[in-house]
PDB file of C-alpha atoms in Angstrom:
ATOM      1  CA  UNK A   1     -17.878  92.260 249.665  1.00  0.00           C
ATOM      2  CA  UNK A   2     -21.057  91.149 249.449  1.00  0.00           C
ATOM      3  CA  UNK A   3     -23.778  92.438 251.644  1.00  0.00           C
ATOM      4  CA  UNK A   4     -26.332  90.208 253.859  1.00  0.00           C
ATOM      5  CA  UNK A   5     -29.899  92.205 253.940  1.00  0.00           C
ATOM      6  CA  UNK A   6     -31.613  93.029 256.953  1.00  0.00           C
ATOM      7  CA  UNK A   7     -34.491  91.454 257.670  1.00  0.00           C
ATOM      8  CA  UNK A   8     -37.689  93.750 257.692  1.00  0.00           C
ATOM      9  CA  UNK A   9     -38.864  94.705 260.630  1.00  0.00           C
ATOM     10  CA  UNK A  10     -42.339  93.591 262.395  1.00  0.00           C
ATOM     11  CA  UNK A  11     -42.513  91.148 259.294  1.00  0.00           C
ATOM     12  CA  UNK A  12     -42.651  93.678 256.474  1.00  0.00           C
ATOM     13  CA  UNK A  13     -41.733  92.119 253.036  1.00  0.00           C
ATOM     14  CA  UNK A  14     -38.349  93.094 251.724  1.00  0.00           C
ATOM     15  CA  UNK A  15     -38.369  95.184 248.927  1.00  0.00           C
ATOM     16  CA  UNK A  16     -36.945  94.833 245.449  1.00  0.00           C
ATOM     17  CA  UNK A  17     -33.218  94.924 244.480  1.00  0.00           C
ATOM     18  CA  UNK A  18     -32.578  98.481 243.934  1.00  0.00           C
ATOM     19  CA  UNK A  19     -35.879  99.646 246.005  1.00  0.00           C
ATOM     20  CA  UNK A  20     -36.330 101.896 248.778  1.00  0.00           C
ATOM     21  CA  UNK A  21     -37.274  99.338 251.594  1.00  0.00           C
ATOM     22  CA  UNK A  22     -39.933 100.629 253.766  1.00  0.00           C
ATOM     23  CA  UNK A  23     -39.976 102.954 256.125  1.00  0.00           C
ATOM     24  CA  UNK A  24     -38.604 101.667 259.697  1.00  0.00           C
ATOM     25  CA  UNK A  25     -40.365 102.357 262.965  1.00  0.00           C
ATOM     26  CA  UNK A  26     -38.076 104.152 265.410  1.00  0.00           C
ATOM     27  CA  UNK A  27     -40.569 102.924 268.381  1.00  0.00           C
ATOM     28  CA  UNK A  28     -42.462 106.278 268.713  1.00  0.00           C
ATOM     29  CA  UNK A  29     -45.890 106.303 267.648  1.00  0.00           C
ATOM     30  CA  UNK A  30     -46.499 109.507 265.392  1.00  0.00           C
ATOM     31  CA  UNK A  31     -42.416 109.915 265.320  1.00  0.00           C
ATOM     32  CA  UNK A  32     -40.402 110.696 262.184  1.00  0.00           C
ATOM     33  CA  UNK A  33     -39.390 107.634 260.116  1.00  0.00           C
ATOM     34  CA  UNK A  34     -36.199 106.735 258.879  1.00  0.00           C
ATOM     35  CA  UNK A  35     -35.126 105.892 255.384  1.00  0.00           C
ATOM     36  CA  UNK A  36     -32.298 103.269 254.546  1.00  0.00           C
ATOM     37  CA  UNK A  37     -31.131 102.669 251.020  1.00  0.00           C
ATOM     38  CA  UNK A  38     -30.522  99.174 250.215  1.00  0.00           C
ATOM     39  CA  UNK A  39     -27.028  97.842 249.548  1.00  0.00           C
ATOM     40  CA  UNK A  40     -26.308  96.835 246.291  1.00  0.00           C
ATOM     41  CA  UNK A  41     -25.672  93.072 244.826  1.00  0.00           C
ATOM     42  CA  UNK A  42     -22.065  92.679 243.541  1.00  0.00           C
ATOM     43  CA  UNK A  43     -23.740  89.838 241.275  1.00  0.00           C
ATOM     44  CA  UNK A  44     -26.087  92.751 239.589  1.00  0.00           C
ATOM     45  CA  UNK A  45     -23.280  94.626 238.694  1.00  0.00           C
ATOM     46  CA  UNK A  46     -20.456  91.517 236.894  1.00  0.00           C
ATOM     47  CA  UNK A  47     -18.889  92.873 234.253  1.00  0.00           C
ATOM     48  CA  UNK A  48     -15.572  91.361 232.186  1.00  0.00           C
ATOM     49  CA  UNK A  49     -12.143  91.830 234.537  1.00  0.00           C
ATOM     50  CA  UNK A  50     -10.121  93.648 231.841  1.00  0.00           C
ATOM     51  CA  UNK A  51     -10.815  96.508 229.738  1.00  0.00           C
ATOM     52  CA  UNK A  52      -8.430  97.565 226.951  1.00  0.00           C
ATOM     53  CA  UNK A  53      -7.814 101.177 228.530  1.00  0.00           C
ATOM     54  CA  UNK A  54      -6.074 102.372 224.485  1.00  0.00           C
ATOM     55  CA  UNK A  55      -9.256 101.590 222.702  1.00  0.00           C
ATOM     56  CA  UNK A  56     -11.445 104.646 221.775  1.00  0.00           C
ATOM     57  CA  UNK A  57     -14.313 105.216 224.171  1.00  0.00           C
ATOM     58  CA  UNK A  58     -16.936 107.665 224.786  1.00  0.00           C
ATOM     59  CA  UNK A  59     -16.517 108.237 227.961  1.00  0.00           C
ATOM     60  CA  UNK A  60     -17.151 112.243 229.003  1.00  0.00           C
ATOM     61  CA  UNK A  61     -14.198 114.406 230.346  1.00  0.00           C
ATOM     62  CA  UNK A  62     -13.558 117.977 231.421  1.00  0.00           C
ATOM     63  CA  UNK A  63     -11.505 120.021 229.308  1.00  0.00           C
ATOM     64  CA  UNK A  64      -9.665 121.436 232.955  1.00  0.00           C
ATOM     65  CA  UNK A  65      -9.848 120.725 236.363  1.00  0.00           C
ATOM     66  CA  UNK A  66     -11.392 123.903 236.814  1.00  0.00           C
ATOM     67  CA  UNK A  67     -14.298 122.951 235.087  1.00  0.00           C
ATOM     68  CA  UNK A  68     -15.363 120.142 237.710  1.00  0.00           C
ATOM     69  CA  UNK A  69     -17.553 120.617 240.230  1.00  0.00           C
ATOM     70  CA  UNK A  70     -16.733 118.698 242.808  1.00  0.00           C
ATOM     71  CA  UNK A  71     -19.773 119.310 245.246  1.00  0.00           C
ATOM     72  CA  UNK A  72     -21.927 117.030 243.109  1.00  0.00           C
ATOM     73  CA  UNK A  73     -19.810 114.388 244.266  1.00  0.00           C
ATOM     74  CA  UNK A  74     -19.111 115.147 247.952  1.00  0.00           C
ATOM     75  CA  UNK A  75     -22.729 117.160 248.651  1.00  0.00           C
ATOM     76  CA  UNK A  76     -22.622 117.137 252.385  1.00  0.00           C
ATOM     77  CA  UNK A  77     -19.077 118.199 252.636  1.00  0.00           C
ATOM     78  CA  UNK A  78     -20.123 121.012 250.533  1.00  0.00           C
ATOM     79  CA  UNK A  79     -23.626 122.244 252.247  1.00  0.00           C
ATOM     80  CA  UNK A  80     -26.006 120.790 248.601  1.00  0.00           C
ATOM     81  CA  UNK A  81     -28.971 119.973 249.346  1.00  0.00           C
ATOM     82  CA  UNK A  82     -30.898 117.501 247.213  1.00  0.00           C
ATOM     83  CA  UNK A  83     -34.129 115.852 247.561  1.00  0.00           C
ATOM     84  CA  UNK A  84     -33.048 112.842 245.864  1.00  0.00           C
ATOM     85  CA  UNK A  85     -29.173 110.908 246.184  1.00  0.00           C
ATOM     86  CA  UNK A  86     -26.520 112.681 243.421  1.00  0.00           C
ATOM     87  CA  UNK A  87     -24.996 110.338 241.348  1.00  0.00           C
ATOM     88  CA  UNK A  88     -22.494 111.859 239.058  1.00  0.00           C
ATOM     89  CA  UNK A  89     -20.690 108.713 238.069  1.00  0.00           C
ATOM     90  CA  UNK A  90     -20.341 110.049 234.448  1.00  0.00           C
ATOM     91  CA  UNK A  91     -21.412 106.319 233.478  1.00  0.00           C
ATOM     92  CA  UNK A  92     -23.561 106.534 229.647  1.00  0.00           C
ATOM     93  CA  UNK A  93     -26.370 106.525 232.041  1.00  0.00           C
ATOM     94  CA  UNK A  94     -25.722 108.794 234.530  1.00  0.00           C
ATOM     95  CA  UNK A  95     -23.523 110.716 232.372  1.00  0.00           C
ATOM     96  CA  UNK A  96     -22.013 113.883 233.215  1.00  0.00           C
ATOM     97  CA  UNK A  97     -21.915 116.973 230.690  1.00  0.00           C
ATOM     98  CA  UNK A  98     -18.763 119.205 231.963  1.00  0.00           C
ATOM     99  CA  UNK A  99     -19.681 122.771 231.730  1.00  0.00           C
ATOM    100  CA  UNK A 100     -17.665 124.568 228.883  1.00  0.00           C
ATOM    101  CA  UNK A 101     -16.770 127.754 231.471  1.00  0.00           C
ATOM    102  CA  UNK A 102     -14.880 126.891 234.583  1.00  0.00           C
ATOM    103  CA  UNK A 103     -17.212 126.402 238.022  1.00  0.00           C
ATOM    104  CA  UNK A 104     -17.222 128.481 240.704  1.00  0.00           C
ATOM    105  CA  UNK A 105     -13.930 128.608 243.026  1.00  0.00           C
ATOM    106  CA  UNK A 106     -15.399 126.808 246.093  1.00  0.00           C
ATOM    107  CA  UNK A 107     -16.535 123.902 244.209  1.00  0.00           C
ATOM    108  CA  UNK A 108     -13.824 123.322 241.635  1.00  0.00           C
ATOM    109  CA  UNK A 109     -10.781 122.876 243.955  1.00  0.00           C
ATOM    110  CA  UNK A 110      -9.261 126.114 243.293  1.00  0.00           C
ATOM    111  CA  UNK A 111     -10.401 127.891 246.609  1.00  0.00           C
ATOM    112  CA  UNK A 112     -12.553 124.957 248.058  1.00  0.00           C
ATOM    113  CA  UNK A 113     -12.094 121.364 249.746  1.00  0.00           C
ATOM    114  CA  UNK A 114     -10.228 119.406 247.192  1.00  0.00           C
ATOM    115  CA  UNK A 115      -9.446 115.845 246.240  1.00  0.00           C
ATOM    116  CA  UNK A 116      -6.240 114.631 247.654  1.00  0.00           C
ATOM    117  CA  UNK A 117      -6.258 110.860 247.431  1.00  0.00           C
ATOM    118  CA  UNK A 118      -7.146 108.951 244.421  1.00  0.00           C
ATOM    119  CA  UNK A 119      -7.802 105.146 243.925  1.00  0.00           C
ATOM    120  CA  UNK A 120      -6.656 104.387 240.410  1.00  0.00           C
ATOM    121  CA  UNK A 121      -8.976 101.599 239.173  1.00  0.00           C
ATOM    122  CA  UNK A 122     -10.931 100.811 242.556  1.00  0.00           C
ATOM    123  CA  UNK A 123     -12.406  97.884 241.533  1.00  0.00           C
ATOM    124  CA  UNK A 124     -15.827  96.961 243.694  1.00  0.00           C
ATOM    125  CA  UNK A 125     -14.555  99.676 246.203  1.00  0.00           C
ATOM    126  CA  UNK A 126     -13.345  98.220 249.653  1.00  0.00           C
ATOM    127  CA  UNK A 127      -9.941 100.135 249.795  1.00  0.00           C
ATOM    128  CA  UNK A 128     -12.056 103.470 249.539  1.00  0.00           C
ATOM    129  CA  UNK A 129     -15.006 102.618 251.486  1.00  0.00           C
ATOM    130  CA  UNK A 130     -11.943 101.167 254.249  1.00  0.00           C
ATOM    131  CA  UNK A 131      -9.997 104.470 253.526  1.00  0.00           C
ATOM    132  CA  UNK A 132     -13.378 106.945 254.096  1.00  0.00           C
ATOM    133  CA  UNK A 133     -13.394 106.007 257.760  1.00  0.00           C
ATOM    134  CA  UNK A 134      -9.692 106.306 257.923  1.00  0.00           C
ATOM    135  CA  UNK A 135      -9.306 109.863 256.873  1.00  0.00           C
ATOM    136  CA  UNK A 136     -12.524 111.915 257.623  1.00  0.00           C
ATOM    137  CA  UNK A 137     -10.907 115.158 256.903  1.00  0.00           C
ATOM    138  CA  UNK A 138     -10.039 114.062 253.051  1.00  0.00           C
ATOM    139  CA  UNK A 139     -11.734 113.905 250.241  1.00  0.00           C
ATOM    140  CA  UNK A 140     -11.056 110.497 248.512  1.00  0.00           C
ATOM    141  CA  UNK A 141     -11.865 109.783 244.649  1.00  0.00           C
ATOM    142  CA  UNK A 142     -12.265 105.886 243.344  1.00  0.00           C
ATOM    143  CA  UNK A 143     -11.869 106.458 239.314  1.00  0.00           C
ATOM    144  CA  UNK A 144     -12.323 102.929 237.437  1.00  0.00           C
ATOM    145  CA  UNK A 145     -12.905 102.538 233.579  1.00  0.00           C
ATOM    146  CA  UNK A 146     -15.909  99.801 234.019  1.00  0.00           C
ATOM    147  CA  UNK A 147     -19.213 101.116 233.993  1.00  0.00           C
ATOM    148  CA  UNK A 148     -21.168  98.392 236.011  1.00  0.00           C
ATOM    149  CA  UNK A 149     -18.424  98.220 238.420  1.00  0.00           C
ATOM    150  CA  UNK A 150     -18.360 102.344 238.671  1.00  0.00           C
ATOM    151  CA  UNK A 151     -22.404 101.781 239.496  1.00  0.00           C
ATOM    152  CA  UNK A 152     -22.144  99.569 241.839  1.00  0.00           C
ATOM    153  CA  UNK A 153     -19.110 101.356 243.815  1.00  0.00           C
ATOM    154  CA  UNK A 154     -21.145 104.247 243.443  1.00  0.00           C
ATOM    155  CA  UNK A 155     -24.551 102.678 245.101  1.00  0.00           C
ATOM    156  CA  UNK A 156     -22.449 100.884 247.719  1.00  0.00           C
ATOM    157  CA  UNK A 157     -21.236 104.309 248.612  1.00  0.00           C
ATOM    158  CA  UNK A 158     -24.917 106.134 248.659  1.00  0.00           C
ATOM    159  CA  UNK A 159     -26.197 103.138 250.914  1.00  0.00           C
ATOM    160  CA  UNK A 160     -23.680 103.840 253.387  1.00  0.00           C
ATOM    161  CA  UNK A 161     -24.117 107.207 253.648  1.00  0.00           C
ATOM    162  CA  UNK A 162     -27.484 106.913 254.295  1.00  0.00           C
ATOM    163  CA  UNK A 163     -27.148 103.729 256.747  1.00  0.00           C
ATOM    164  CA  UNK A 164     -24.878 106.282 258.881  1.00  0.00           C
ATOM    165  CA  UNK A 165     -27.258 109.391 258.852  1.00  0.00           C
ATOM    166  CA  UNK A 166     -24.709 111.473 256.456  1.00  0.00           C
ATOM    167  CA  UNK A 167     -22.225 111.253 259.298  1.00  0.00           C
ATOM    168  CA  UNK A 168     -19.787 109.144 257.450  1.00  0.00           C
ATOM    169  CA  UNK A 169     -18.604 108.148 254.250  1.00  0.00           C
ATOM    170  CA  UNK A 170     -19.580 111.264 252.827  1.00  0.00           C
ATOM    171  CA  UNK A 171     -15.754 112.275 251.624  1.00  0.00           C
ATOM    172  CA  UNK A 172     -15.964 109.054 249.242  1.00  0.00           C
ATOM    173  CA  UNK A 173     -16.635 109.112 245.688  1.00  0.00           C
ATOM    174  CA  UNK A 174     -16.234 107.306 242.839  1.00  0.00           C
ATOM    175  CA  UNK A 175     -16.326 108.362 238.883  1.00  0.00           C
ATOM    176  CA  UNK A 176     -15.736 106.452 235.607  1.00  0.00           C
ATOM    177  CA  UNK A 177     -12.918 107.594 233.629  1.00  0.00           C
ATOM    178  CA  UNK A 178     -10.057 106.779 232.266  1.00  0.00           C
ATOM    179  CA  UNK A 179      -7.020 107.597 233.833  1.00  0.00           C
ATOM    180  CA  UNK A 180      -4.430 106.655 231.538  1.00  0.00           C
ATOM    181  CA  UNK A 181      -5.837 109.388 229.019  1.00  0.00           C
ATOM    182  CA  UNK A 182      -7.479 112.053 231.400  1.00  0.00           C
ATOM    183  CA  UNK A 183      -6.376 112.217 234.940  1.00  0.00           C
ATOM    184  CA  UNK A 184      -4.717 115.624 234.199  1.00  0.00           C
ATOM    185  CA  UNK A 185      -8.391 116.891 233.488  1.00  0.00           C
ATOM    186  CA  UNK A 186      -9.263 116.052 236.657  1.00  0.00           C
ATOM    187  CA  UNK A 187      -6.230 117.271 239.151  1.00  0.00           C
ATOM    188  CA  UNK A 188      -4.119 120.339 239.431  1.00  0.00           C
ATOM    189  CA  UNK A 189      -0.867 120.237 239.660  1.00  0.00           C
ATOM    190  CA  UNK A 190       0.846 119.236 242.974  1.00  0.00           C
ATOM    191  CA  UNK A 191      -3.023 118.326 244.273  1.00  0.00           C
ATOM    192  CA  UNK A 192      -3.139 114.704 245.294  1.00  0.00           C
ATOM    193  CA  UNK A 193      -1.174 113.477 247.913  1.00  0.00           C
ATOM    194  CA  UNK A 194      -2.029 109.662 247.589  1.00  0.00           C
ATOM    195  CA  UNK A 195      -2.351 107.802 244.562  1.00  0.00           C
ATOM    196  CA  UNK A 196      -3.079 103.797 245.180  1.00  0.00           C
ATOM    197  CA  UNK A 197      -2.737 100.944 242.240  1.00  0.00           C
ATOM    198  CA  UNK A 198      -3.772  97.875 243.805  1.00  0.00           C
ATOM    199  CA  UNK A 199      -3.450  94.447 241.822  1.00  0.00           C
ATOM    200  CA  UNK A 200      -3.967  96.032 238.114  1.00  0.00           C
ATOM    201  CA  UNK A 201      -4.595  94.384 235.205  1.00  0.00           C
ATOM    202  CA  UNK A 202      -1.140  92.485 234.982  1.00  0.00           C
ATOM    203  CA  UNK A 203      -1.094  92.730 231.223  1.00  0.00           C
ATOM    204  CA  UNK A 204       0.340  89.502 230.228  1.00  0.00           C
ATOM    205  CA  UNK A 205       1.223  89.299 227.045  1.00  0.00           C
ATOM    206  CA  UNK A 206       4.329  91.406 225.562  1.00  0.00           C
ATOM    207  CA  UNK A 207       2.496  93.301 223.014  1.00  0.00           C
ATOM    208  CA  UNK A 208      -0.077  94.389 225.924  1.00  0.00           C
ATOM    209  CA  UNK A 209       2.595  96.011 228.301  1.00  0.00           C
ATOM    210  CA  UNK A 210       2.124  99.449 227.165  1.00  0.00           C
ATOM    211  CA  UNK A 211      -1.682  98.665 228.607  1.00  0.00           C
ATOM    212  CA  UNK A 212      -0.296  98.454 232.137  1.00  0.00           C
ATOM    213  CA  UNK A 213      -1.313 101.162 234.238  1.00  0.00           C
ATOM    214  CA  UNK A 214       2.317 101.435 235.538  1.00  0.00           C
ATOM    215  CA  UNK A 215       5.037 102.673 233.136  1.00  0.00           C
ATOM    216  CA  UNK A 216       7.960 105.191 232.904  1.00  0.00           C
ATOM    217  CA  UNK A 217       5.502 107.698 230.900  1.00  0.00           C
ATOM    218  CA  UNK A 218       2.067 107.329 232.944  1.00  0.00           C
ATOM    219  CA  UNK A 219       4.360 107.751 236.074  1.00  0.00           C
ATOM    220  CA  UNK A 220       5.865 111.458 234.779  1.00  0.00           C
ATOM    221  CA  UNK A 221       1.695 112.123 234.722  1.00  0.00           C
ATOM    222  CA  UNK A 222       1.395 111.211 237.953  1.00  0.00           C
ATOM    223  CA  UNK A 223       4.472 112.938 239.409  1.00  0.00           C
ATOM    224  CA  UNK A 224       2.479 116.280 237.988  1.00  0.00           C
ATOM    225  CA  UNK A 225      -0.453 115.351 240.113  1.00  0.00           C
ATOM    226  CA  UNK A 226       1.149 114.372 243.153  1.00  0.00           C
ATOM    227  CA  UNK A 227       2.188 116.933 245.389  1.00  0.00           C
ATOM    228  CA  UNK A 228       6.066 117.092 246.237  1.00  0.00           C
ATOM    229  CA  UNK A 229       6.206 114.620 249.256  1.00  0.00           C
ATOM    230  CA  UNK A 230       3.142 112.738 247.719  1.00  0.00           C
ATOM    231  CA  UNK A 231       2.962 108.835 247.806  1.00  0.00           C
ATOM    232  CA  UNK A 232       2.473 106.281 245.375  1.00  0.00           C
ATOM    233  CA  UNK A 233       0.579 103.092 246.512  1.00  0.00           C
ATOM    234  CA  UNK A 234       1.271  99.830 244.473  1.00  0.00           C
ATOM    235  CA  UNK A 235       0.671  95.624 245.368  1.00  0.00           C
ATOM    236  CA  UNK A 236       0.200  93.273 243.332  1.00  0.00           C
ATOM    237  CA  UNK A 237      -0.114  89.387 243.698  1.00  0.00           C
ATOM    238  CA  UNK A 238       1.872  88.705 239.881  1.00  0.00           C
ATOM    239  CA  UNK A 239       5.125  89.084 240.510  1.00  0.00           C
ATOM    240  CA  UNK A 240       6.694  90.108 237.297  1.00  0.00           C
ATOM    241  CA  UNK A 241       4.126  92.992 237.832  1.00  0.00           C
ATOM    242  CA  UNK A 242       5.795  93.806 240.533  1.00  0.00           C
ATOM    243  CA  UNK A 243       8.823  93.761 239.126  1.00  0.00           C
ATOM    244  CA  UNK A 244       7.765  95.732 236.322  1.00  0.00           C
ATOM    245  CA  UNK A 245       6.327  98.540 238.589  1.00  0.00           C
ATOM    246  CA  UNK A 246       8.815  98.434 240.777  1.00  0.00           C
ATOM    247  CA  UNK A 247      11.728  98.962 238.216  1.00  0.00           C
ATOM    248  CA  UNK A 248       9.432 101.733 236.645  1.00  0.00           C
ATOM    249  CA  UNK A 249       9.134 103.842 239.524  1.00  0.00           C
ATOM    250  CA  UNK A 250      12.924 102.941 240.874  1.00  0.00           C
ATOM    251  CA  UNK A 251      14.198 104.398 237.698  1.00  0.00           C
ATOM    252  CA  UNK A 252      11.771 107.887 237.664  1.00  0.00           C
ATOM    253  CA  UNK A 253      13.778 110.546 238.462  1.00  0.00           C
ATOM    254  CA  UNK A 254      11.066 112.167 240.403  1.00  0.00           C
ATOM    255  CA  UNK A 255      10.163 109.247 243.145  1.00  0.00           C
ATOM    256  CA  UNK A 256      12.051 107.837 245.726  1.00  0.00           C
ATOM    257  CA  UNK A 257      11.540 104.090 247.231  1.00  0.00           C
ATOM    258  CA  UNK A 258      10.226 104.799 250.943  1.00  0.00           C
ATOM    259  CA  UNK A 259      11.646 101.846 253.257  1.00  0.00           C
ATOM    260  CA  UNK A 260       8.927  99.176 254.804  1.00  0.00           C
ATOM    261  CA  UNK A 261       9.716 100.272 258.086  1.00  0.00           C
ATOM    262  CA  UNK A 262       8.372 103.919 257.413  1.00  0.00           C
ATOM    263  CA  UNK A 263       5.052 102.033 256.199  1.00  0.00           C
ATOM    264  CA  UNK A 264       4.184 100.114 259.106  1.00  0.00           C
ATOM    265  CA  UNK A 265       2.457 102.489 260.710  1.00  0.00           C
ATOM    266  CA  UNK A 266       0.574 104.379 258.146  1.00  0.00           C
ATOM    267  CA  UNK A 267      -3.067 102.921 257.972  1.00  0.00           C
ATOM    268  CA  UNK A 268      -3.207 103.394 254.354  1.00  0.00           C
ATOM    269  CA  UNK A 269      -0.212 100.972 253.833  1.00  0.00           C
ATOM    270  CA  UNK A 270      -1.955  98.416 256.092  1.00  0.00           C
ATOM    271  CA  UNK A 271      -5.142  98.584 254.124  1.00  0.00           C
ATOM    272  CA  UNK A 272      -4.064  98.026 250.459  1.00  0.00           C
ATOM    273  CA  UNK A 273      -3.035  94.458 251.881  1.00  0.00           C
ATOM    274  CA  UNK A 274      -6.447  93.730 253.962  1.00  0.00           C
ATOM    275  CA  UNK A 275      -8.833  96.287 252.672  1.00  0.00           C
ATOM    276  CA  UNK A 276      -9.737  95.480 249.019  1.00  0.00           C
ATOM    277  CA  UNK A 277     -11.632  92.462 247.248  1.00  0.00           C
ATOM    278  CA  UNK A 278      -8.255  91.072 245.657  1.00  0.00           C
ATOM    279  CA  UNK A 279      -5.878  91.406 248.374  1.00  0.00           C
ATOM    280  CA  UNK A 280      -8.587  89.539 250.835  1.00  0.00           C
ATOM    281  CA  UNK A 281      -8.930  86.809 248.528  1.00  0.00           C
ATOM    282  CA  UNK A 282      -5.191  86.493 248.250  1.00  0.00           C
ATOM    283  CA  UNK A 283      -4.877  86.298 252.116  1.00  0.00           C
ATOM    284  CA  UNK A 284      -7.814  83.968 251.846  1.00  0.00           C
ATOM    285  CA  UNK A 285      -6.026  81.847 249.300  1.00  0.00           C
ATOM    286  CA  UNK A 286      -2.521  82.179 251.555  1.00  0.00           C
ATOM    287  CA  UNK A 287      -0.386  83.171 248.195  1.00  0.00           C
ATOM    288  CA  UNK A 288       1.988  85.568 248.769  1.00  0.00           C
ATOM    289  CA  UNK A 289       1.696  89.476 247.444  1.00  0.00           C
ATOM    290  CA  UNK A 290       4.433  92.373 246.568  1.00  0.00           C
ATOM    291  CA  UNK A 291       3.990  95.918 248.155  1.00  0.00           C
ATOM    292  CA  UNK A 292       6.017  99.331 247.477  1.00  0.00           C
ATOM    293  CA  UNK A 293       5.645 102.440 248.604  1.00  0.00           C
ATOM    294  CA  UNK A 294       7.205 105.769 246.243  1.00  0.00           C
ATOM    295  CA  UNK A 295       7.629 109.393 247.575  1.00  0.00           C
ATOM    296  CA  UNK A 296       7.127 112.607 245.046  1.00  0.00           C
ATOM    297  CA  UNK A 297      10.212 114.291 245.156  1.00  0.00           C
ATOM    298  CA  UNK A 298      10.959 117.765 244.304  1.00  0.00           C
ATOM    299  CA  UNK A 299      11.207 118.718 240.773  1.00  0.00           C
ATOM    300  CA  UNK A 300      15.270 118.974 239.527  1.00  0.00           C
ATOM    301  CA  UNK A 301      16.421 122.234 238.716  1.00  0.00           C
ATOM    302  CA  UNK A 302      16.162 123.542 235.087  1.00  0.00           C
ATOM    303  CA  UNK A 303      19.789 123.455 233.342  1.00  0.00           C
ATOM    304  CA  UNK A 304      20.878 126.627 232.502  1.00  0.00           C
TER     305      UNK A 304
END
């Protein structure tokens, strides 16, 4: 959503896009000052909708999950300090080089905090920045392929940790990846327990289905992430989409359909409809949108 600025206090002039604004008077004289980071514009950040997720890229990836640290991307949580905001968006500019020897235990999930629910293509972030709030106690990831959009999820996230003093917001991420080719590099087995697709790339054209983010094979991928009892987020406001991913994950032997009435009460569930960019504008717009909810089931038994 777009952000309106605050207006500088005792007449100061705002500062640039991108700037530290000035420091603001708490009303002692000789008192410490507070610092805000400036939201970022989502009009500074436009980049094309669709991004052909099977063409090459260059886009940096760990060679195992235990070779992630994950403190640079959840610092507070963690106890790092830093004089100046971590960005490890692994964007060409801010890009990430993944150590070639795993990271310490605490830091790369193994023994530490851990990520446990994932945003598969976040967009301009409002389902995680809605979900941070939600669940203080977990550590949420946005991953998106785009690299403006990953920037500008990624400042959005920085300015509201520091408009709420580090006290919240600090178990959001985001990184750029993509997930189609390395979310295994990222996640243990069994380690998330939510995995959200909200209105993807509907692929239109026949020859372009194997692009959709949904499919019989990328769902066997994410049944090795999810933990057994793990949920699988998807809405959409195209409905063959929804058929599609509905008849993909109906037919997996490894997820089960969980019934509406379950959902009503989980907060995620409510938030995939009213929480992100696409499924406000849709309720804007008063079109109609399709919802389902999967659960991880136990692996089968091997035959003997």
């Amino acid at each position: 959503l777009a952000q309106d600025r605050c207006p500088a206090d005792m007449g100061d002039q705002e500062p640039e896009d991108g700037a530290v604004p000035a420091d603001l008077e708490n009303g002692d004289e000789g008192a410490p000052k507070k610092r805000k980071l400036e939201k970022p514009k989502k009009a500074d950040y436009r980049q094309r909708a669709h991004c052909n997720p099977l063409s090459d890229s260059y886009i940096e990836y760990p060679i195992a999950p235990g070779h992630v640290d994950w403190s640079q991307h959840y610092p507070e949580i963690f106890g790092v300090v830093s004089e100046e905001p971590l960005r490890p968006w692994n964007t060409s500019e801010l890009m990430v080089k993944y150590p070639s020897e795993p990271v310490d235990p605490s830091k790369n999930a193994k023994d530490g905090k851990k990520v446990t629910m994932v945003d598969v293509g976040c967009g301009f972030g409002g389902l995680l920045v809605a979900l941070g709030p939600l669940y203080p106690d977990k550590l949420i990831l946005g991953m998106e392929i785009r690299e403006q959009v990953t920037t500008y999820v990624g400042e959005r996230i920085l300015a509201l940790r520091a408009e709420h003093e580090g006290k919240s917001y600090t178990n959001c991420s985001v990184l750029r990846t993509n997930v189609m080719k390395f979310l295994v590099n990222y996640f243990q087995k069994g380690q998330l327990e939510k995995m959200f697709f909200c209105f993807p790339d509907p692929h239109f054209k026949r020859k372009n289905w194997r692009r959709r983010i949904i499919s019989e094979g990328l769902l066997s991928l994410y049944a090795y992430a999810l933990c057994e009892g793990g949920l699988l987020y998807a809405i959409t406001d195209v409905k063959d989409l929804f058929d599609w991913m509905y008849t993909s994950c109906k037919g997996h032997l490894l997820f089960e359909e969980v019934p509406v009435d379950e959902m009503k009460d989980d907060p995620a569930f409510k938030a995939i409809h009213n929480a992100t960019e696409e499924g406000m504008k849709v309720l804007r717009e008063q079109r109609p949108m399709w919802s389902c909810v999967f659960r991880r089931l136990p692996d089968p038994p091997l035959p003997l």
